[in-house]
Every structure is written in C-alpha cells, then in structure tokens.
CSV table of C-alpha atoms and ligand atoms in Angstrom, one decimal:
chain,number,residue,atom,x,y,z
A,2,MET,CA,-42.9,32.9,73.6
A,3,ALA,CA,-44.9,35.1,75.4
A,4,TRP,CA,-42.7,38.5,76.3
A,5,ARG,CA,-43.8,42.3,78.3
A,6,VAL,CA,-42.2,45.3,78.1
A,7,ALA,CA,-40.5,46.0,80.3
A,8,VAL,CA,-42.5,48.4,83.2
A,9,SER,CA,-40.8,51.3,83.1
A,10,LEU,CA,-41.5,52.2,79.3
A,11,GLU,CA,-44.7,50.8,80.7
A,12,THR,CA,-44.7,54.4,83.3
A,13,LEU,CA,-43.5,56.7,80.5
A,14,LEU,CA,-46.5,55.1,77.7
A,15,HIS,CA,-49.1,56.0,81.5
A,16,GLN,CA,-48.0,59.5,81.2
A,17,ILE,CA,-47.6,60.7,77.6
A,18,ASP,CA,-50.5,58.6,76.8
A,19,ASN,CA,-52.1,61.0,80.9
A,20,ARG,CA,-51.4,63.9,79.2
A,21,PHE,CA,-52.3,63.6,75.5
A,22,PRO,CA,-54.3,61.8,75.6
A,23,GLY,CA,-56.2,63.0,72.0
A,24,ARG,CA,-52.0,61.9,71.1
A,25,SER,CA,-51.8,60.2,67.6
A,26,THR,CA,-50.3,57.0,67.7
A,27,ALA,CA,-49.4,55.6,64.7
A,28,PHE,CA,-46.2,55.5,65.0
A,29,ASP,CA,-45.6,54.9,69.4
A,30,GLY,CA,-44.6,50.4,69.1
A,31,SER,CA,-42.7,47.9,71.4
A,32,ILE,CA,-42.5,44.6,70.2
A,33,GLY,CA,-40.2,44.3,67.0
A,34,ASP,CA,-43.7,43.0,64.6
A,35,ALA,CA,-42.6,42.8,60.9
A,36,ALA,CA,-44.4,46.7,60.9
A,37,HIS,CA,-40.9,47.1,63.4
A,38,GLN,CA,-38.4,45.3,61.4
A,39,ALA,CA,-40.3,47.0,57.9
A,40,ARG,CA,-38.8,50.8,59.7
A,41,GLY,CA,-34.7,48.8,60.2
A,42,SER,CA,-33.6,46.5,62.9
A,43,GLU,CA,-34.2,48.5,66.0
A,44,SER,CA,-33.0,45.0,68.2
A,45,ASP,CA,-34.1,46.4,71.2
A,46,HIS,CA,-38.2,45.5,70.3
A,47,ASN,CA,-37.2,42.0,70.8
A,48,PRO,CA,-37.9,40.7,73.3
A,49,TRP,CA,-34.0,39.2,74.1
A,50,PHE,CA,-33.6,40.5,77.8
A,51,GLY,CA,-34.7,37.9,80.9
A,52,PRO,CA,-35.6,36.3,78.0
A,53,GLY,CA,-39.3,37.3,77.2
A,54,ILE,CA,-38.8,41.7,78.5
A,55,VAL,CA,-38.9,44.3,75.0
A,56,THR,CA,-36.8,47.5,76.8
A,57,ALA,CA,-37.4,49.5,73.8
A,58,ARG,CA,-40.8,51.4,72.4
A,59,ASP,CA,-41.3,54.4,70.2
A,60,PHE,CA,-43.5,57.3,70.6
A,61,THR,CA,-45.3,59.5,68.3
A,62,HIS,CA,-44.3,62.1,67.1
A,63,ASP,CA,-47.8,65.3,67.0
A,64,PRO,CA,-47.2,68.9,67.8
A,65,ALA,CA,-50.4,69.4,67.2
A,66,HIS,CA,-51.4,67.4,70.3
A,67,GLY,CA,-48.4,68.4,72.6
A,68,VAL,CA,-46.5,65.3,71.5
A,69,ASP,CA,-43.3,66.9,70.4
A,70,ILE,CA,-40.3,63.5,69.9
A,71,GLN,CA,-37.6,66.1,70.0
A,72,GLN,CA,-39.0,67.9,72.7
A,73,ILE,CA,-39.6,64.0,74.1
A,74,ALA,CA,-35.4,63.4,73.5
A,75,ASP,CA,-34.0,66.2,74.2
A,76,GLU,CA,-36.0,65.9,78.5
A,77,LEU,CA,-34.9,62.5,78.6
A,78,LEU,CA,-31.4,63.3,78.3
A,79,ASP,CA,-32.2,66.3,80.8
A,80,SER,CA,-33.3,64.6,83.2
A,81,ARG,CA,-30.4,62.1,83.0
A,82,ASP,CA,-32.7,58.9,84.0
A,83,PRO,CA,-30.2,55.6,85.1
A,84,ARG,CA,-32.8,53.7,83.2
A,85,ILE,CA,-32.2,55.1,80.1
A,86,LYS,CA,-29.8,52.4,77.0
A,87,TYR,CA,-30.2,55.3,74.5
A,88,VAL,CA,-33.0,57.2,73.0
A,89,ILE,CA,-32.9,58.2,68.5
A,90,ALA,CA,-35.5,61.6,67.0
A,91,ASN,CA,-34.8,63.2,64.2
A,92,ARG,CA,-31.9,61.8,62.5
A,93,ARG,CA,-29.7,61.6,66.0
A,94,ILE,CA,-29.4,59.6,68.5
A,95,ALA,CA,-27.0,59.0,71.9
A,96,THR,CA,-26.2,56.6,73.9
A,97,ASP,CA,-25.8,56.5,77.6
A,98,ARG,CA,-23.5,58.5,80.0
A,99,ALA,CA,-22.0,60.3,77.3
A,100,TRP,CA,-25.9,62.4,77.1
A,101,GLN,CA,-25.2,64.3,73.6
A,102,TRP,CA,-26.3,64.2,71.1
A,103,GLY,CA,-24.2,62.5,67.5
A,104,PRO,CA,-25.1,62.3,63.9
A,105,TYR,CA,-27.8,58.4,63.4
A,106,ASP,CA,-27.4,57.2,60.1
A,107,GLY,CA,-29.8,54.1,60.6
A,108,ALA,CA,-32.9,53.7,57.6
A,109,ASN,CA,-35.2,55.7,59.2
A,110,PRO,CA,-34.6,58.4,60.5
A,111,HIS,CA,-37.1,58.3,63.8
A,112,ASP,CA,-38.4,61.8,62.3
A,113,LYS,CA,-42.2,60.8,62.9
A,114,HIS,CA,-41.1,58.1,65.9
A,115,VAL,CA,-38.9,59.0,69.3
A,116,HIS,CA,-37.2,56.0,70.2
A,117,LEU,CA,-36.3,55.0,73.8
A,118,SER,CA,-33.8,51.6,74.2
A,119,VAL,CA,-33.7,51.5,79.0
A,120,VAL,CA,-31.3,49.3,80.0
A,121,ALA,CA,-31.0,45.6,79.5
A,122,ASP,CA,-30.8,44.9,83.4
A,123,GLN,CA,-33.9,44.9,86.7
A,124,LEU,CA,-33.2,49.3,86.4
A,125,CYS,CA,-35.6,48.2,82.9
A,126,ASP,CA,-38.3,47.7,85.7
A,127,ASP,CA,-38.0,49.8,88.1
A,128,PRO,CA,-42.0,51.4,88.2
A,129,GLY,CA,-40.6,55.7,88.8
A,130,GLU,CA,-42.1,58.1,87.1
A,131,TRP,CA,-40.2,60.2,84.6
A,132,ALA,CA,-39.3,63.4,84.8
A,133,LEU,CA,-39.9,65.2,82.2
A,134,PRO,CA,-41.3,69.1,82.4
A,135,LEU,CA,-43.2,68.5,79.3
A,136,LEU,CA,-45.8,65.5,81.1
A,137,ASN,CA,-45.7,67.5,84.5
A,138,GLY,CA,-47.3,70.6,83.3
A,139,GLY,CA,-44.0,72.2,82.1
A,140,GLY,CA,-43.9,73.5,85.9
A,141,GLY,CA,-40.5,72.7,88.6
A,142,GLY,CA,-41.9,70.3,89.7
A,143,GLY,CA,-40.4,68.8,93.5
A,144,GLY,CA,-43.6,68.2,95.3
A,145,GLY,CA,-46.6,69.1,95.3
A,146,GLY,CA,-49.9,70.0,93.4
A,147,ALA,CA,-49.4,69.7,90.0
A,148,GLU,CA,-51.2,71.2,87.0
A,149,ASP,CA,-52.9,68.0,86.2
A,150,GLY,CA,-53.9,67.9,89.6
A,151,THR,CA,-52.3,64.4,90.7
A,152,VAL,CA,-49.9,65.7,94.5
A,153,GLU,CA,-46.6,63.8,95.0
A,154,PHE,CA,-45.3,61.5,98.1
A,155,VAL,CA,-43.3,58.2,98.9
A,156,THR,CA,-43.9,54.4,98.6
A,157,TRP,CA,-42.6,52.4,101.3
A,158,GLY,CA,-42.1,49.1,101.7
A,159,GLN,CA,-41.3,46.0,98.9
A,160,GLY,CA,-43.3,44.5,97.4
A,161,VAL,CA,-46.0,46.4,97.1
A,162,ASN,CA,-48.3,45.9,94.5
A,163,ILE,CA,-50.0,48.7,92.0
A,164,ARG,CA,-54.0,46.9,91.3
A,165,GLN,CA,-56.3,47.8,88.9
A,166,ALA,CA,-59.4,48.0,91.9
A,167,PRO,CA,-58.9,49.2,95.8
A,168,SER,CA,-59.1,45.8,96.5
A,169,LEU,CA,-56.6,42.7,97.4
A,170,GLY,CA,-59.1,40.4,94.5
A,171,ALA,CA,-57.9,43.1,92.0
A,172,PRO,CA,-55.6,42.3,88.9
A,173,VAL,CA,-51.7,44.0,89.8
A,174,VAL,CA,-50.8,45.4,87.0
A,175,THR,CA,-46.6,46.5,88.8
A,176,VAL,CA,-45.0,45.9,91.3
A,177,LEU,CA,-43.3,47.7,93.2
A,178,GLN,CA,-39.5,46.6,94.5
A,179,GLY,CA,-38.9,49.8,96.8
A,180,PRO,CA,-39.7,53.5,98.8
A,181,THR,CA,-41.0,55.0,95.2
A,182,ARG,CA,-41.8,58.5,94.1
A,183,VAL,CA,-45.3,58.7,92.9
A,184,ARG,CA,-48.5,61.2,91.7
A,185,VAL,CA,-51.2,61.2,93.0
A,186,GLY,CA,-54.5,61.9,91.5
A,187,CYS,CA,-57.8,60.4,94.3
A,188,GLN,CA,-58.3,58.3,96.4
A,189,THR,CA,-60.7,56.4,97.4
A,190,VAL,CA,-62.3,53.7,100.1
A,191,GLY,CA,-61.7,50.0,99.2
A,192,ASP,CA,-60.5,46.7,100.9
A,193,THR,CA,-59.5,46.8,104.1
A,194,VAL,CA,-55.2,46.4,104.6
A,195,THR,CA,-52.8,45.6,107.3
A,196,THR,CA,-49.7,45.7,108.1
A,197,ALA,CA,-47.6,46.5,110.4
A,198,GLY,CA,-49.9,46.9,112.5
A,199,HIS,CA,-51.4,49.0,110.5
A,200,THR,CA,-55.2,50.1,109.3
A,201,ASN,CA,-56.4,51.9,106.2
A,202,ASP,CA,-59.1,51.3,104.3
A,203,ALA,CA,-58.1,54.4,102.1
A,204,TRP,CA,-56.5,53.4,98.5
A,205,SER,CA,-54.9,56.0,95.7
A,206,PHE,CA,-54.9,55.5,91.7
A,207,VAL,CA,-51.5,57.2,90.6
A,208,PRO,CA,-52.1,57.7,87.0
A,209,ALA,CA,-49.5,57.0,85.6
A,210,LEU,CA,-48.8,53.5,87.0
A,211,GLY,CA,-52.5,53.1,85.6
A,212,GLY,CA,-53.1,51.6,89.7
A,213,TYR,CA,-54.1,52.3,92.7
A,214,ILE,CA,-51.8,51.1,95.7
A,215,SER,CA,-53.3,51.1,99.8
A,216,ASN,CA,-52.3,54.1,101.5
A,217,ILE,CA,-50.9,51.9,104.5
A,218,PHE,CA,-48.1,51.6,101.7
A,219,ILE,CA,-47.9,56.0,101.4
A,220,ASP,CA,-45.5,57.4,103.3
A,221,HIS,CA,-47.8,60.4,105.0
A,222,PRO,CA,-49.2,59.9,108.8
A,223,ALA,CA,-52.7,61.2,108.0
A,224,ALA,CA,-55.0,57.9,106.7
A,225,TRP,CA,-56.4,59.4,104.6
A,226,LEU,CA,-54.0,61.8,101.8
A,227,PRO,CA,-54.2,66.0,102.8
A,228,ASP,CA,-54.7,68.0,99.3
A,229,VAL,CA,-55.6,64.6,97.7
A,230,GLY,CA,-59.4,64.4,96.0
A,231,GLN,CA,-61.4,61.7,95.9
A,232,CYS,CA,-61.7,59.3,93.2
B,326,LIG,ZN1,-38.6,52.6,68.2
C-alpha cells in the first residue's frame, strides 16, 4: 500500500535536521517495518489513518550533537501543541490533553529515541512549525530574527503550495491549508506569480518545510521582505 508520513511530523523532522545537521539518525523511523516491530508494537507507525498516513515518528537520542530526547519530550509537552496524541521517552508516556508524564512499561524503554504520535485527524497534516525552544536557538521566540538567521512571517490564502524550487513547475513538497506561521531563511528571484491583483517574482525559502513559497503569499506589504537575505 502507498503510504506517507503525516505532514506535521515531516515539519518536525526538517526542523530537527536543520537545527542539528550532524545528529545521529540510528533510531529514527516512521513506517512500521521489521526494525520497528522489533522494538515492540507501536501501531501508529503503521499507515492506518487515511488510510495511508503514518502518524508517528521516532527521533534518535544524540546528546553529543545536541539532541536530548528528554528535552525534546518535555518541550513537546510544554508546547501544548494540539497535534500531539502522545509522547514516549525514557520509560514514560504522556498522552494528549493531560500533558503529564506517567509510567510506560512497553517492551521498549524508549531510552534511545523519543516517540511522537500525532492525532488521527486532519490536524496531523498541519505543516506549521513546532514551537520548541530547542529548535529555535533556545531563545524566547515570539517573532523577529532568530539565531539561525530566519525571520518569522505569516502566510495568507488557502491551498498555498510550497515547492522544491522557486518555480511554478517545481514539485510541491507540502500545501498550506490556511494562514500559517513560517520562518523564512532567505529569498530569491523565481517565477512571476500573479494573484488577487498583485504580481511578484520573489520567493522565500522556508527551511522547516524544505521548500519555497512565493512572496505573494507572505502577509507583508513589501514584495522583497525586509531583514531577509538573498539565497
Ligand atoms: Zn516509535
């Protein structure tokens, strides 16, 4: 059966990969393959929702490269992100809406990876970035520039395509269903886009989404965004 991973989990993967480029991925995973089944039953790794959508991902513990699964797990709980179904790390599980740790006695202690399941509804495909301090330079967030050089904006419009390249013919990597908070890394000149009476040939790269969005869909009056460098 054809399958894919929920978009929200791909966003988190991009964010973690961008923040910690040298990290180990030894215990990363999404689909319920043999390796995952060997770690114990984790049904959300199977593409049961949709069906065809995997609603769980594992991220490897690699503190030497900055990835501390307990910190990620705690920050996920602190975020109160409504996309979270449950989190498992270091023999503890936190289910949705309780936001508290309880004992986890599954076969795998989850001390080498953190497991995140997202909800089995359309929210799982919400591509918005995850608001974890660890992934945003440890700063307080709240807009403006960050240590990684990205600048926060909000998009407008529905069904906005994020593409692999700043071109209307480039493959779509994800679709923004509605206004979404994004962090722009750089901008460049690409295909001209005209909509709602505006024309613009500037595109912004959003590292967390792994693709480009036409600046016409960035909610800012300037065609070329301020404080954002050229790619
Ligand atoms: Zn898992």
